[in-house]
Amino acid sequence: MTAAKQYTNTRVLINKSFEGATPNKSHFRTETVTIEAPELKENELFTQALSVSLDPFIRFDFSGDATESSVIGYVLSKVLDSKNPLYPVGSTIFSPAEWAQYSHISNPEHLADVNRYDEAITSSGLAPSLFNGILGVPAFTVWHSLKQVGDLKAGETIYISSAAGTLGQIAGQLAKRKGLRVIGSAGSQEKIDYLINELGFDAAFNYKTQDKKQALLTAAGPKGLDIYYDLVGDDTVDIALEVLNPNGRILSIGVLAMHQNAAPYAPKNTINILMKQLRYEGYLVFENYAHFPQFWEEMVPLVKSGEIKFKETVIEGGKVEALGEAYVNVLAGKYSGKVSVQLASL
């Protein structure tokens, strides 16, 4: 009987739960252990991490009695062993996985959330890191939600909260390409300038220093507001319900406020949904991955040509030990655009 191959594996664990808005470096710890390649069951995968996507929702890994459990995030990985015909050995996948050099992906929910990227990366000729952001799940979420739920029409006005974030930037640019008037909000003058001067937003305001309702009314002008693209999930939705034109739409896409430790927000003036015949609809990306080929067909040329602009930060030559600190820096806003930590090359 052949002995199982052994690997030296460094992984990140939750060191302790936290109180307050966000974890800090002390809430993570790393350990390095020698592991044997697992004996896989049907559909399971054994992978090597290439690039780790740092996303705000990871803070929810700390909920409950999570101490000493692994941190789970989205990881671009190479398949080393497979019992799944969709993802053979050697393929490149994007999936939930441990913050670790090597992961045994066995959780059915994680296996249902695997996407194969190797063919798309090779054919595009673009950097693999882009498939964590502008050509990955974040941008796909925006692209497909606008198509499936947005019902965009040229000449309409859309307002995007958290517009300078990864999803907001993409939403604004795609809406502009459809002929809409685009309004965004962000939390600094630097971000406002970027939205208007670099991304081509028609108007933007600082939600921290301006009255949100008055700023939105001024930006919308006499034609009013037709769509609210909600990436925050806070009391801004009450303003949108008041300001929206009859037959307007609210697309509930993100809950940034909850990532910042706010309680889930319940809208107060929902009577406007009835009286204005509004549509208020949520969107979850996980059921729609079959549309990725069409997304890449449209978006890869736009990214290559520079017609779609984006920012990303790639921490190259990174180590697993640095993931906790890098994640804390993401939450503190110390990086620009989508942030990835490269652990190995394709």
PDB file of N, CA and C in Angstrom, residues 14 18 22-23 52-63 71-75 94-97 99 110 113 132 137-138 141 167 254-256 258-260 285-286 289 327 330-331 338:
ATOM      1  N   ILE A  14      -9.430  31.252  13.870  1.00  0.00           N
ATOM      2  CA  ILE A  14      -9.987  32.319  14.694  1.00  0.00           C
ATOM      3  C   ILE A  14      -9.459  32.135  16.110  1.00  0.00           C
ATOM      4  N   PHE A  18     -14.785  38.586  18.897  1.00  0.00           N
ATOM      5  CA  PHE A  18     -14.521  40.014  19.089  1.00  0.00           C
ATOM      6  C   PHE A  18     -15.799  40.756  19.430  1.00  0.00           C
ATOM      7  N   THR A  22     -15.422  45.418  14.119  1.00  0.00           N
ATOM      8  CA  THR A  22     -14.569  44.588  13.279  1.00  0.00           C
ATOM      9  C   THR A  22     -13.501  43.889  14.105  1.00  0.00           C
ATOM     10  N   PRO A  23     -13.002  42.749  13.617  1.00  0.00           N
ATOM     11  CA  PRO A  23     -11.888  42.095  14.297  1.00  0.00           C
ATOM     12  C   PRO A  23     -10.587  42.853  14.055  1.00  0.00           C
ATOM     13  N   VAL A  52      -6.025  34.533  -2.476  1.00  0.00           N
ATOM     14  CA  VAL A  52      -7.129  34.653  -1.534  1.00  0.00           C
ATOM     15  C   VAL A  52      -7.812  36.002  -1.723  1.00  0.00           C
ATOM     16  N   SER A  53      -9.117  35.975  -1.897  1.00  0.00           N
ATOM     17  CA  SER A  53      -9.915  37.191  -2.023  1.00  0.00           C
ATOM     18  C   SER A  53     -10.312  37.662  -0.627  1.00  0.00           C
ATOM     19  N   LEU A  54     -10.018  38.921  -0.309  1.00  0.00           N
ATOM     20  CA  LEU A  54     -10.340  39.461   1.013  1.00  0.00           C
ATOM     21  C   LEU A  54     -11.640  40.257   0.924  1.00  0.00           C
ATOM     22  N   ASP A  55     -12.681  39.738   1.574  1.00  0.00           N
ATOM     23  CA  ASP A  55     -14.025  40.300   1.456  1.00  0.00           C
ATOM     24  C   ASP A  55     -14.600  40.617   2.833  1.00  0.00           C
ATOM     25  N   PRO A  56     -15.379  41.697   2.949  1.00  0.00           N
ATOM     26  CA  PRO A  56     -15.892  42.115   4.263  1.00  0.00           C
ATOM     27  C   PRO A  56     -16.710  41.056   4.985  1.00  0.00           C
ATOM     28  N   PHE A  57     -17.435  40.212   4.243  1.00  0.00           N
ATOM     29  CA  PHE A  57     -18.340  39.271   4.898  1.00  0.00           C
ATOM     30  C   PHE A  57     -17.608  38.229   5.746  1.00  0.00           C
ATOM     31  N   ILE A  58     -16.306  38.121   5.617  1.00  0.00           N
ATOM     32  CA  ILE A  58     -15.561  37.127   6.384  1.00  0.00           C
ATOM     33  C   ILE A  58     -15.735  37.344   7.885  1.00  0.00           C
ATOM     34  N   ARG A  59     -16.068  38.569   8.287  1.00  0.00           N
ATOM     35  CA  ARG A  59     -16.263  38.834   9.715  1.00  0.00           C
ATOM     36  C   ARG A  59     -17.352  37.943  10.321  1.00  0.00           C
ATOM     37  N   PHE A  60     -18.266  37.433   9.486  1.00  0.00           N
ATOM     38  CA  PHE A  60     -19.326  36.573  10.006  1.00  0.00           C
ATOM     39  C   PHE A  60     -18.808  35.184  10.385  1.00  0.00           C
ATOM     40  N   ASP A  61     -17.573  34.848   9.971  1.00  0.00           N
ATOM     41  CA  ASP A  61     -16.969  33.596  10.434  1.00  0.00           C
ATOM     42  C   ASP A  61     -16.782  33.602  11.948  1.00  0.00           C
ATOM     43  N   PHE A  62     -16.806  34.801  12.554  1.00  0.00           N
ATOM     44  CA  PHE A  62     -16.561  34.925  13.987  1.00  0.00           C
ATOM     45  C   PHE A  62     -17.835  34.762  14.819  1.00  0.00           C
ATOM     46  N   SER A  63     -18.967  34.553  14.180  1.00  0.00           N
ATOM     47  CA  SER A  63     -20.222  34.489  14.917  1.00  0.00           C
ATOM     48  C   SER A  63     -20.297  33.212  15.749  1.00  0.00           C
ATOM     49  N   VAL A  71     -10.858  30.057   9.263  1.00  0.00           N
ATOM     50  CA  VAL A  71     -11.447  31.172   8.537  1.00  0.00           C
ATOM     51  C   VAL A  71     -11.744  30.682   7.118  1.00  0.00           C
ATOM     52  N   ILE A  72     -12.971  30.897   6.666  1.00  0.00           N
ATOM     53  CA  ILE A  72     -13.388  30.476   5.330  1.00  0.00           C
ATOM     54  C   ILE A  72     -13.615  31.711   4.475  1.00  0.00           C
ATOM     55  N   GLY A  73     -12.986  31.745   3.319  1.00  0.00           N
ATOM     56  CA  GLY A  73     -13.192  32.836   2.376  1.00  0.00           C
ATOM     57  C   GLY A  73     -13.185  32.288   0.964  1.00  0.00           C
ATOM     58  N   TYR A  74     -13.252  33.193  -0.007  1.00  0.00           N
ATOM     59  CA  TYR A  74     -13.178  32.762  -1.406  1.00  0.00           C
ATOM     60  C   TYR A  74     -11.727  32.722  -1.842  1.00  0.00           C
ATOM     61  N   VAL A  75     -11.367  31.615  -2.490  1.00  0.00           N
ATOM     62  CA  VAL A  75      -9.976  31.352  -2.831  1.00  0.00           C
ATOM     63  C   VAL A  75      -9.887  30.850  -4.275  1.00  0.00           C
ATOM     64  N   PHE A  94     -12.566  28.693  -8.321  1.00  0.00           N
ATOM     65  CA  PHE A  94     -12.820  29.770  -7.357  1.00  0.00           C
ATOM     66  C   PHE A  94     -13.940  29.279  -6.473  1.00  0.00           C
ATOM     67  N   SER A  95     -13.689  29.215  -5.165  1.00  0.00           N
ATOM     68  CA  SER A  95     -14.665  28.582  -4.280  1.00  0.00           C
ATOM     69  C   SER A  95     -14.427  29.002  -2.843  1.00  0.00           C
ATOM     70  N   PRO A  96     -15.396  28.725  -1.963  1.00  0.00           N
ATOM     71  CA  PRO A  96     -15.119  28.842  -0.533  1.00  0.00           C
ATOM     72  C   PRO A  96     -14.061  27.809  -0.131  1.00  0.00           C
ATOM     73  N   ALA A  97     -13.103  28.235   0.648  1.00  0.00           N
ATOM     74  CA  ALA A  97     -12.047  27.339   1.128  1.00  0.00           C
ATOM     75  C   ALA A  97     -11.409  27.970   2.352  1.00  0.00           C
ATOM     76  N   TRP A  99      -8.562  29.648   4.689  1.00  0.00           N
ATOM     77  CA  TRP A  99      -7.372  30.456   4.528  1.00  0.00           C
ATOM     78  C   TRP A  99      -6.191  29.554   4.882  1.00  0.00           C
ATOM     79  N   HIS A 110     -20.180  24.395   0.234  1.00  0.00           N
ATOM     80  CA  HIS A 110     -18.998  24.924  -0.440  1.00  0.00           C
ATOM     81  C   HIS A 110     -18.828  24.280  -1.816  1.00  0.00           C
ATOM     82  N   ASP A 113     -20.761  25.797  -4.506  1.00  0.00           N
ATOM     83  CA  ASP A 113     -20.387  27.186  -4.801  1.00  0.00           C
ATOM     84  C   ASP A 113     -19.026  27.256  -5.484  1.00  0.00           C
ATOM     85  N   ASN A 132     -10.751  37.490  -9.284  1.00  0.00           N
ATOM     86  CA  ASN A 132     -11.259  37.676  -7.923  1.00  0.00           C
ATOM     87  C   ASN A 132     -12.211  38.854  -7.847  1.00  0.00           C
ATOM     88  N   VAL A 137     -16.787  36.833  -9.197  1.00  0.00           N
ATOM     89  CA  VAL A 137     -18.114  36.855  -8.585  1.00  0.00           C
ATOM     90  C   VAL A 137     -18.616  38.275  -8.290  1.00  0.00           C
ATOM     91  N   PRO A 138     -17.766  39.205  -7.772  1.00  0.00           N
ATOM     92  CA  PRO A 138     -18.312  40.547  -7.502  1.00  0.00           C
ATOM     93  C   PRO A 138     -18.907  41.218  -8.740  1.00  0.00           C
ATOM     94  N   THR A 141     -22.012  39.451 -10.049  1.00  0.00           N
ATOM     95  CA  THR A 141     -23.184  39.789  -9.242  1.00  0.00           C
ATOM     96  C   THR A 141     -23.860  41.041  -9.776  1.00  0.00           C
ATOM     97  N   LEU A 167     -18.413  46.710  -6.054  1.00  0.00           N
ATOM     98  CA  LEU A 167     -19.648  46.488  -6.794  1.00  0.00           C
ATOM     99  C   LEU A 167     -20.229  47.792  -7.311  1.00  0.00           C
ATOM    100  N   GLY A 254     -26.651  44.220  -1.398  1.00  0.00           N
ATOM    101  CA  GLY A 254     -25.626  44.071  -0.378  1.00  0.00           C
ATOM    102  C   GLY A 254     -26.070  44.604   0.963  1.00  0.00           C
ATOM    103  N   VAL A 255     -25.321  44.219   2.001  1.00  0.00           N
ATOM    104  CA  VAL A 255     -25.637  44.641   3.374  1.00  0.00           C
ATOM    105  C   VAL A 255     -24.361  45.136   4.059  1.00  0.00           C
ATOM    106  N   LEU A 256     -23.722  46.126   3.460  1.00  0.00           N
ATOM    107  CA  LEU A 256     -22.482  46.654   4.004  1.00  0.00           C
ATOM    108  C   LEU A 256     -22.649  47.092   5.454  1.00  0.00           C
ATOM    109  N   MET A 258     -24.389  45.781   7.792  1.00  0.00           N
ATOM    110  CA  MET A 258     -24.267  44.633   8.674  1.00  0.00           C
ATOM    111  C   MET A 258     -22.823  44.182   8.811  1.00  0.00           C
ATOM    112  N   HIS A 259     -22.041  44.306   7.727  1.00  0.00           N
ATOM    113  CA  HIS A 259     -20.614  43.979   7.818  1.00  0.00           C
ATOM    114  C   HIS A 259     -19.917  44.897   8.818  1.00  0.00           C
ATOM    115  N   GLN A 260     -20.486  46.087   9.004  1.00  0.00           N
ATOM    116  CA  GLN A 260     -19.908  47.061   9.940  1.00  0.00           C
ATOM    117  C   GLN A 260     -20.595  46.981  11.313  1.00  0.00           C
ATOM    118  N   VAL A 285     -26.483  35.791  -5.769  1.00  0.00           N
ATOM    119  CA  VAL A 285     -25.725  35.378  -6.945  1.00  0.00           C
ATOM    120  C   VAL A 285     -25.619  33.864  -7.085  1.00  0.00           C
ATOM    121  N   PHE A 286     -25.711  33.123  -5.969  1.00  0.00           N
ATOM    122  CA  PHE A 286     -25.300  31.724  -5.952  1.00  0.00           C
ATOM    123  C   PHE A 286     -26.110  30.819  -6.882  1.00  0.00           C
ATOM    124  N   TYR A 289     -24.826  30.992 -11.426  1.00  0.00           N
ATOM    125  CA  TYR A 289     -23.485  30.836 -11.989  1.00  0.00           C
ATOM    126  C   TYR A 289     -23.478  30.288 -13.409  1.00  0.00           C
ATOM    127  N   TYR A 327      -6.458  41.496   6.041  1.00  0.00           N
ATOM    128  CA  TYR A 327      -7.910  41.627   6.129  1.00  0.00           C
ATOM    129  C   TYR A 327      -8.310  42.796   7.017  1.00  0.00           C
ATOM    130  N   VAL A 330      -8.026  45.845   5.067  1.00  0.00           N
ATOM    131  CA  VAL A 330      -9.152  46.003   4.131  1.00  0.00           C
ATOM    132  C   VAL A 330     -10.311  46.702   4.828  1.00  0.00           C
ATOM    133  N   LEU A 331     -10.658  46.222   6.023  1.00  0.00           N
ATOM    134  CA  LEU A 331     -11.778  46.811   6.751  1.00  0.00           C
ATOM    135  C   LEU A 331     -11.504  48.255   7.152  1.00  0.00           C
ATOM    136  N   LYS A 338     -10.495  46.101  -5.290  1.00  0.00           N
ATOM    137  CA  LYS A 338     -10.554  44.707  -4.851  1.00  0.00           C
ATOM    138  C   LYS A 338      -9.193  44.262  -4.366  1.00  0.00           C
TER     139      LYS A 338
END
